[in-house]
């Protein structure tokens, strides 16, 4: 199944050097310009990813494509956390069809 992603706001979520959940949450908060009340936990990330009202303003009408870069090192270091992150990404996409999360392959890690 192919999906037309043209027109979506593209946001890079760079995980290079991230070694734990807190680091991932900090990177996500910065990349997605999440509000100060973002709880920096898995539930809060799932809620934020699936709620277009907290996405960057340019994405509200266009949809959002989050490209996760340099994730391989984090996945190796924290496989259980990475599995949780993937579950959060998958759940958020199922709730909000305007969201796509893609894992970039071939990073520097």
mmCIF file of N, CA and C in Angstrom:
data_model
loop_
_atom_site.group_PDB
_atom_site.id
_atom_site.type_symbol
_atom_site.label_atom_id
_atom_site.label_comp_id
_atom_site.label_asym_id
_atom_site.label_seq_id
_atom_site.Cartn_x
_atom_site.Cartn_y
_atom_site.Cartn_z
ATOM 1 N N UNK A 1 0.843 -1.168 0.000
ATOM 2 C CA UNK A 1 0.000 0.000 0.000
ATOM 3 C C UNK A 1 0.891 1.235 0.000
ATOM 4 N N UNK A 2 0.658 2.133 -0.926
ATOM 5 C CA UNK A 2 1.442 3.359 -0.942
ATOM 6 C C UNK A 2 0.573 4.517 -0.478
ATOM 7 N N UNK A 3 1.246 5.493 0.085
ATOM 8 C CA UNK A 3 0.550 6.645 0.634
ATOM 9 C C UNK A 3 1.176 7.893 0.048
ATOM 10 N N UNK A 4 0.342 8.848 -0.350
ATOM 11 C CA UNK A 4 0.848 10.103 -0.879
ATOM 12 C C UNK A 4 1.258 10.997 0.280
ATOM 13 N N UNK A 5 2.549 11.215 0.415
ATOM 14 C CA UNK A 5 3.071 12.030 1.511
ATOM 15 C C UNK A 5 3.420 13.441 1.060
ATOM 16 N N UNK A 6 3.181 13.729 -0.216
ATOM 17 C CA UNK A 6 3.515 15.056 -0.708
ATOM 18 C C UNK A 6 2.675 16.105 0.008
ATOM 19 N N UNK A 7 3.293 17.192 0.290
ATOM 20 C CA UNK A 7 2.606 18.281 0.953
ATOM 21 C C UNK A 7 2.707 18.255 2.469
ATOM 22 N N UNK A 8 3.075 17.129 3.028
ATOM 23 C CA UNK A 8 3.180 17.051 4.493
ATOM 24 C C UNK A 8 4.402 17.830 4.976
ATOM 25 N N UNK A 9 4.268 18.372 6.173
ATOM 26 C CA UNK A 9 5.419 18.998 6.805
ATOM 27 C C UNK A 9 6.377 17.884 7.228
ATOM 28 N N UNK A 10 7.629 17.992 6.846
ATOM 29 C CA UNK A 10 8.632 16.993 7.188
ATOM 30 C C UNK A 10 9.448 17.511 8.375
ATOM 31 N N UNK A 11 9.507 16.701 9.429
ATOM 32 C CA UNK A 11 10.276 17.035 10.620
ATOM 33 C C UNK A 11 11.263 15.904 10.869
ATOM 34 N N UNK A 12 12.532 16.253 11.048
ATOM 35 C CA UNK A 12 13.561 15.261 11.354
ATOM 36 C C UNK A 12 13.656 15.103 12.869
ATOM 37 N N UNK A 13 13.589 13.865 13.311
ATOM 38 C CA UNK A 13 13.812 13.526 14.717
ATOM 39 C C UNK A 13 15.143 12.793 14.760
ATOM 40 N N UNK A 14 16.201 13.529 15.061
ATOM 41 C CA UNK A 14 17.560 12.987 15.029
ATOM 42 C C UNK A 14 17.905 12.396 16.390
ATOM 43 N N UNK A 15 18.159 11.094 16.422
ATOM 44 C CA UNK A 15 18.473 10.407 17.670
ATOM 45 C C UNK A 15 19.963 10.102 17.829
ATOM 46 N N UNK A 16 20.801 10.706 17.016
ATOM 47 C CA UNK A 16 22.245 10.491 17.136
ATOM 48 C C UNK A 16 22.698 10.861 18.547
ATOM 49 N N UNK A 17 23.368 9.937 19.212
ATOM 50 C CA UNK A 17 23.881 10.182 20.546
ATOM 51 C C UNK A 17 22.885 9.982 21.666
ATOM 52 N N UNK A 18 21.639 9.693 21.344
ATOM 53 C CA UNK A 18 20.637 9.464 22.384
ATOM 54 C C UNK A 18 20.900 8.110 23.027
ATOM 55 N N UNK A 19 20.914 8.088 24.362
ATOM 56 C CA UNK A 19 21.232 6.849 25.074
ATOM 57 C C UNK A 19 20.133 6.395 26.021
ATOM 58 N N UNK A 20 19.064 7.186 26.153
ATOM 59 C CA UNK A 20 17.994 6.779 27.062
ATOM 60 C C UNK A 20 16.684 7.478 26.705
ATOM 61 N N UNK A 21 15.623 7.083 27.410
ATOM 62 C CA UNK A 21 14.289 7.617 27.161
ATOM 63 C C UNK A 21 14.261 9.134 27.326
ATOM 64 N N UNK A 22 14.924 9.652 28.356
ATOM 65 C CA UNK A 22 14.927 11.101 28.590
ATOM 66 C C UNK A 22 15.509 11.847 27.393
ATOM 67 N N UNK A 23 16.576 11.302 26.829
ATOM 68 C CA UNK A 23 17.180 11.927 25.652
ATOM 69 C C UNK A 23 16.250 11.907 24.460
ATOM 70 N N UNK A 24 15.559 10.795 24.260
ATOM 71 C CA UNK A 24 14.598 10.708 23.164
ATOM 72 C C UNK A 24 13.485 11.724 23.361
ATOM 73 N N UNK A 25 12.980 11.852 24.581
ATOM 74 C CA UNK A 25 11.896 12.802 24.853
ATOM 75 C C UNK A 25 12.352 14.237 24.614
ATOM 76 N N UNK A 26 13.577 14.561 25.025
ATOM 77 C CA UNK A 26 14.096 15.907 24.794
ATOM 78 C C UNK A 26 14.201 16.199 23.300
ATOM 79 N N UNK A 27 14.721 15.243 22.546
ATOM 80 C CA UNK A 27 14.844 15.438 21.093
ATOM 81 C C UNK A 27 13.478 15.584 20.438
ATOM 82 N N UNK A 28 12.517 14.757 20.869
ATOM 83 C CA UNK A 28 11.165 14.836 20.307
ATOM 84 C C UNK A 28 10.533 16.185 20.626
ATOM 85 N N UNK A 29 10.698 16.644 21.856
ATOM 86 C CA UNK A 29 10.123 17.931 22.253
ATOM 87 C C UNK A 29 10.677 19.066 21.393
ATOM 88 N N UNK A 30 11.989 19.042 21.149
ATOM 89 C CA UNK A 30 12.611 20.091 20.320
ATOM 90 C C UNK A 30 12.191 19.967 18.863
ATOM 91 N N UNK A 31 12.289 18.765 18.311
ATOM 92 C CA UNK A 31 12.011 18.570 16.886
ATOM 93 C C UNK A 31 10.568 18.931 16.533
ATOM 94 N N UNK A 32 9.651 18.582 17.424
ATOM 95 C CA UNK A 32 8.230 18.802 17.149
ATOM 96 C C UNK A 32 7.695 20.090 17.761
ATOM 97 N N UNK A 33 8.593 20.862 18.389
ATOM 98 C CA UNK A 33 8.176 22.110 19.044
ATOM 99 C C UNK A 33 6.998 21.871 19.979
ATOM 100 N N UNK A 34 7.118 20.827 20.812
ATOM 101 C CA UNK A 34 6.031 20.487 21.716
ATOM 102 C C UNK A 34 5.914 21.521 22.830
ATOM 103 N N UNK A 35 4.717 21.696 23.353
ATOM 104 C CA UNK A 35 4.502 22.715 24.389
ATOM 105 C C UNK A 35 5.251 22.386 25.679
ATOM 106 N N UNK A 36 5.455 23.397 26.509
ATOM 107 C CA UNK A 36 6.179 23.236 27.759
ATOM 108 C C UNK A 36 5.565 22.218 28.690
ATOM 109 N N UNK A 37 4.278 21.992 28.576
ATOM 110 C CA UNK A 37 3.617 21.031 29.458
ATOM 111 C C UNK A 37 3.776 19.580 28.990
ATOM 112 N N UNK A 38 4.488 19.369 27.880
ATOM 113 C CA UNK A 38 4.745 18.002 27.403
ATOM 114 C C UNK A 38 5.386 17.194 28.529
ATOM 115 N N UNK A 39 4.781 16.055 28.883
ATOM 116 C CA UNK A 39 5.181 15.279 30.054
ATOM 117 C C UNK A 39 6.453 14.472 29.946
ATOM 118 N N UNK A 40 7.065 14.393 28.784
ATOM 119 C CA UNK A 40 8.322 13.668 28.581
ATOM 120 C C UNK A 40 8.264 12.223 29.074
ATOM 121 N N UNK A 41 7.172 11.531 28.684
ATOM 122 C CA UNK A 41 7.049 10.099 28.931
ATOM 123 C C UNK A 41 6.339 9.492 27.722
ATOM 124 N N UNK A 42 6.272 8.171 27.694
ATOM 125 C CA UNK A 42 5.737 7.497 26.509
ATOM 126 C C UNK A 42 4.283 7.866 26.229
ATOM 127 N N UNK A 43 3.455 7.938 27.272
ATOM 128 C CA UNK A 43 2.045 8.299 27.069
ATOM 129 C C UNK A 43 1.917 9.713 26.509
ATOM 130 N N UNK A 44 2.706 10.630 27.052
ATOM 131 C CA UNK A 44 2.657 12.008 26.570
ATOM 132 C C UNK A 44 3.133 12.101 25.120
ATOM 133 N N UNK A 45 4.140 11.315 24.756
ATOM 134 C CA UNK A 45 4.613 11.312 23.373
ATOM 135 C C UNK A 45 3.535 10.766 22.448
ATOM 136 N N UNK A 46 2.890 9.678 22.853
ATOM 137 C CA UNK A 46 1.811 9.110 22.041
ATOM 138 C C UNK A 46 0.690 10.127 21.855
ATOM 139 N N UNK A 47 0.308 10.785 22.935
ATOM 140 C CA UNK A 47 -0.759 11.786 22.857
ATOM 141 C C UNK A 47 -0.363 12.940 21.942
ATOM 142 N N UNK A 48 0.861 13.410 22.067
ATOM 143 C CA UNK A 48 1.319 14.548 21.266
ATOM 144 C C UNK A 48 1.424 14.197 19.788
ATOM 145 N N UNK A 49 1.941 13.014 19.490
ATOM 146 C CA UNK A 49 2.061 12.608 18.090
ATOM 147 C C UNK A 49 0.706 12.420 17.423
ATOM 148 N N UNK A 50 -0.283 11.991 18.185
ATOM 149 C CA UNK A 50 -1.587 11.707 17.574
ATOM 150 C C UNK A 50 -2.543 12.901 17.634
ATOM 151 N N UNK A 51 -2.102 14.038 18.160
ATOM 152 C CA UNK A 51 -2.963 15.212 18.305
ATOM 153 C C UNK A 51 -2.458 16.359 17.429
ATOM 154 N N UNK A 52 -3.072 16.572 16.265
ATOM 155 C CA UNK A 52 -2.607 17.632 15.370
ATOM 156 C C UNK A 52 -2.619 19.032 15.992
ATOM 157 N N UNK A 53 -3.378 19.228 17.048
ATOM 158 C CA UNK A 53 -3.430 20.564 17.651
ATOM 159 C C UNK A 53 -2.119 20.943 18.359
ATOM 160 N N UNK A 54 -1.262 19.966 18.652
ATOM 161 C CA UNK A 54 0.032 20.294 19.271
ATOM 162 C C UNK A 54 1.200 20.143 18.294
ATOM 163 N N UNK A 55 0.909 19.777 17.059
ATOM 164 C CA UNK A 55 1.947 19.716 16.036
ATOM 165 C C UNK A 55 2.383 21.130 15.679
ATOM 166 N N UNK A 56 3.533 21.251 15.014
ATOM 167 C CA UNK A 56 3.898 22.572 14.497
ATOM 168 C C UNK A 56 2.739 23.122 13.657
ATOM 169 N N UNK A 57 2.501 24.413 13.752
ATOM 170 C CA UNK A 57 1.342 25.038 13.107
ATOM 171 C C UNK A 57 1.258 24.717 11.614
ATOM 172 N N UNK A 58 2.396 24.635 10.939
ATOM 173 C CA UNK A 58 2.394 24.371 9.493
ATOM 174 C C UNK A 58 1.845 22.993 9.152
ATOM 175 N N UNK A 59 1.803 22.094 10.124
ATOM 176 C CA UNK A 59 1.375 20.718 9.858
ATOM 177 C C UNK A 59 -0.118 20.503 10.066
ATOM 178 N N UNK A 60 -0.780 21.420 10.734
ATOM 179 C CA UNK A 60 -2.177 21.185 11.096
ATOM 180 C C UNK A 60 -3.052 20.862 9.896
ATOM 181 N N UNK A 61 -2.901 21.586 8.789
ATOM 182 C CA UNK A 61 -3.724 21.337 7.603
ATOM 183 C C UNK A 61 -3.037 20.426 6.591
ATOM 184 N N UNK A 62 -1.721 20.244 6.723
ATOM 185 C CA UNK A 62 -0.953 19.511 5.718
ATOM 186 C C UNK A 62 -0.670 18.069 6.099
ATOM 187 N N UNK A 63 -0.670 17.774 7.383
ATOM 188 C CA UNK A 63 -0.213 16.480 7.851
ATOM 189 C C UNK A 63 1.253 16.563 8.224
ATOM 190 N N UNK A 64 1.736 15.519 8.868
ATOM 191 C CA UNK A 64 3.090 15.527 9.419
ATOM 192 C C UNK A 64 3.808 14.232 9.072
ATOM 193 N N UNK A 65 5.023 14.384 8.578
ATOM 194 C CA UNK A 65 5.909 13.255 8.315
ATOM 195 C C UNK A 65 7.120 13.428 9.224
ATOM 196 N N UNK A 66 7.256 12.535 10.201
ATOM 197 C CA UNK A 66 8.394 12.559 11.115
ATOM 198 C C UNK A 66 9.394 11.516 10.622
ATOM 199 N N UNK A 67 10.582 11.963 10.284
ATOM 200 C CA UNK A 67 11.636 11.065 9.818
ATOM 201 C C UNK A 67 12.619 10.880 10.974
ATOM 202 N N UNK A 68 12.664 9.672 11.502
ATOM 203 C CA UNK A 68 13.547 9.360 12.629
ATOM 204 C C UNK A 68 14.907 8.965 12.051
ATOM 205 N N UNK A 69 15.909 9.758 12.403
ATOM 206 C CA UNK A 69 17.258 9.558 11.868
ATOM 207 C C UNK A 69 18.190 9.057 12.959
ATOM 208 N N UNK A 70 19.198 8.323 12.548
ATOM 209 C CA UNK A 70 20.252 7.840 13.445
ATOM 210 C C UNK A 70 19.695 7.162 14.704
ATOM 211 N N UNK A 71 18.711 6.327 14.504
ATOM 212 C CA UNK A 71 18.041 5.621 15.599
ATOM 213 C C UNK A 71 18.712 4.302 15.952
ATOM 214 N N UNK A 72 19.577 3.796 15.086
ATOM 215 C CA UNK A 72 20.129 2.462 15.255
ATOM 216 C C UNK A 72 20.923 2.296 16.559
ATOM 217 N N UNK A 73 21.714 3.300 16.928
ATOM 218 C CA UNK A 73 22.504 3.222 18.160
ATOM 219 C C UNK A 73 21.612 3.125 19.393
ATOM 220 N N UNK A 74 20.578 3.927 19.428
ATOM 221 C CA UNK A 74 19.626 3.879 20.536
ATOM 222 C C UNK A 74 18.942 2.510 20.581
ATOM 223 N N UNK A 75 18.566 2.002 19.431
ATOM 224 C CA UNK A 75 17.908 0.692 19.369
ATOM 225 C C UNK A 75 18.816 -0.412 19.901
ATOM 226 N N UNK A 76 20.114 -0.321 19.617
ATOM 227 C CA UNK A 76 21.069 -1.320 20.123
ATOM 228 C C UNK A 76 21.269 -1.188 21.623
ATOM 229 N N UNK A 77 21.425 0.053 22.097
ATOM 230 C CA UNK A 77 21.702 0.309 23.514
ATOM 231 C C UNK A 77 20.501 0.026 24.412
ATOM 232 N N UNK A 78 19.318 0.342 23.935
ATOM 233 C CA UNK A 78 18.102 0.237 24.745
ATOM 234 C C UNK A 78 16.998 -0.450 23.948
ATOM 235 N N UNK A 79 17.171 -1.749 23.665
ATOM 236 C CA UNK A 79 16.205 -2.426 22.793
ATOM 237 C C UNK A 79 14.770 -2.409 23.317
ATOM 238 N N UNK A 80 14.592 -2.535 24.620
ATOM 239 C CA UNK A 80 13.217 -2.517 25.146
ATOM 240 C C UNK A 80 12.596 -1.131 24.996
ATOM 241 N N UNK A 81 13.355 -0.091 25.277
ATOM 242 C CA UNK A 81 12.851 1.270 25.094
ATOM 243 C C UNK A 81 12.554 1.533 23.623
ATOM 244 N N UNK A 82 13.427 1.048 22.741
ATOM 245 C CA UNK A 82 13.214 1.255 21.314
ATOM 246 C C UNK A 82 11.931 0.562 20.870
ATOM 247 N N UNK A 83 11.693 -0.627 21.374
ATOM 248 C CA UNK A 83 10.449 -1.328 21.042
ATOM 249 C C UNK A 83 9.243 -0.503 21.503
ATOM 250 N N UNK A 84 9.333 0.080 22.682
ATOM 251 C CA UNK A 84 8.252 0.940 23.164
ATOM 252 C C UNK A 84 8.083 2.145 22.245
ATOM 253 N N UNK A 85 9.182 2.754 21.836
ATOM 254 C CA UNK A 85 9.110 3.895 20.918
ATOM 255 C C UNK A 85 8.408 3.501 19.625
ATOM 256 N N UNK A 86 8.766 2.361 19.078
ATOM 257 C CA UNK A 86 8.119 1.896 17.835
ATOM 258 C C UNK A 86 6.635 1.665 18.045
ATOM 259 N N UNK A 87 6.267 1.113 19.191
ATOM 260 C CA UNK A 87 4.848 0.915 19.497
ATOM 261 C C UNK A 87 4.119 2.254 19.596
ATOM 262 N N UNK A 88 4.758 3.237 20.217
ATOM 263 C CA UNK A 88 4.168 4.578 20.324
ATOM 264 C C UNK A 88 3.978 5.179 18.933
ATOM 265 N N UNK A 89 4.995 5.084 18.074
ATOM 266 C CA UNK A 89 4.885 5.617 16.717
ATOM 267 C C UNK A 89 3.740 4.935 15.964
ATOM 268 N N UNK A 90 3.668 3.622 16.062
ATOM 269 C CA UNK A 90 2.630 2.867 15.357
ATOM 270 C C UNK A 90 1.242 3.229 15.861
ATOM 271 N N UNK A 91 1.095 3.315 17.174
ATOM 272 C CA UNK A 91 -0.206 3.674 17.750
ATOM 273 C C UNK A 91 -0.625 5.076 17.303
ATOM 274 N N UNK A 92 0.295 6.027 17.377
ATOM 275 C CA UNK A 92 -0.038 7.406 17.003
ATOM 276 C C UNK A 92 -0.478 7.488 15.549
ATOM 277 N N UNK A 93 0.176 6.728 14.668
ATOM 278 C CA UNK A 93 -0.223 6.730 13.261
ATOM 279 C C UNK A 93 -1.602 6.117 13.071
ATOM 280 N N UNK A 94 -1.954 5.134 13.896
ATOM 281 C CA UNK A 94 -3.276 4.521 13.759
ATOM 282 C C UNK A 94 -4.373 5.462 14.238
ATOM 283 N N UNK A 95 -4.046 6.332 15.179
ATOM 284 C CA UNK A 95 -5.020 7.297 15.700
ATOM 285 C C UNK A 95 -5.160 8.488 14.752
ATOM 286 N N UNK A 96 -4.062 8.946 14.196
ATOM 287 C CA UNK A 96 -4.069 10.120 13.324
ATOM 288 C C UNK A 96 -3.526 9.760 11.941
ATOM 289 N N UNK A 97 -4.411 9.559 10.978
ATOM 290 C CA UNK A 97 -3.959 9.222 9.629
ATOM 291 C C UNK A 97 -3.121 10.315 8.967
ATOM 292 N N UNK A 98 -3.151 11.533 9.504
ATOM 293 C CA UNK A 98 -2.355 12.628 8.944
ATOM 294 C C UNK A 98 -0.904 12.554 9.398
ATOM 295 N N UNK A 99 -0.575 11.554 10.230
ATOM 296 C CA UNK A 99 0.785 11.378 10.738
ATOM 297 C C UNK A 99 1.435 10.160 10.101
ATOM 298 N N UNK A 100 2.674 10.348 9.675
ATOM 299 C CA UNK A 100 3.507 9.230 9.245
ATOM 300 C C UNK A 100 4.843 9.355 9.969
ATOM 301 N N UNK A 101 5.309 8.259 10.529
ATOM 302 C CA UNK A 101 6.635 8.205 11.130
ATOM 303 C C UNK A 101 7.442 7.218 10.294
ATOM 304 N N UNK A 102 8.573 7.678 9.781
ATOM 305 C CA UNK A 102 9.424 6.840 8.940
ATOM 306 C C UNK A 102 10.807 6.727 9.568
ATOM 307 N N UNK A 103 11.365 5.528 9.526
ATOM 308 C CA UNK A 103 12.714 5.307 10.037
ATOM 309 C C UNK A 103 13.687 5.409 8.879
ATOM 310 N N UNK A 104 14.597 6.377 8.974
ATOM 311 C CA UNK A 104 15.616 6.544 7.941
ATOM 312 C C UNK A 104 16.673 5.462 8.122
ATOM 313 N N UNK A 105 17.077 4.852 7.060
ATOM 314 C CA UNK A 105 18.098 3.808 7.103
ATOM 315 C C UNK A 105 19.440 4.378 6.660
ATOM 316 N N UNK A 106 20.508 3.789 7.179
ATOM 317 C CA UNK A 106 21.835 4.176 6.728
ATOM 318 C C UNK A 106 22.396 5.406 7.403
ATOM 319 N N UNK A 107 22.030 5.617 8.658
ATOM 320 C CA UNK A 107 22.536 6.771 9.399
ATOM 321 C C UNK A 107 24.006 6.603 9.731
ATOM 322 N N UNK A 108 24.522 7.505 10.523
ATOM 323 C CA UNK A 108 25.934 7.498 10.858
ATOM 324 C C UNK A 108 26.246 6.584 12.012
ATOM 325 N N UNK A 109 25.231 6.074 12.709
ATOM 326 C CA UNK A 109 25.467 5.209 13.882
ATOM 327 C C UNK A 109 25.890 3.827 13.478
#
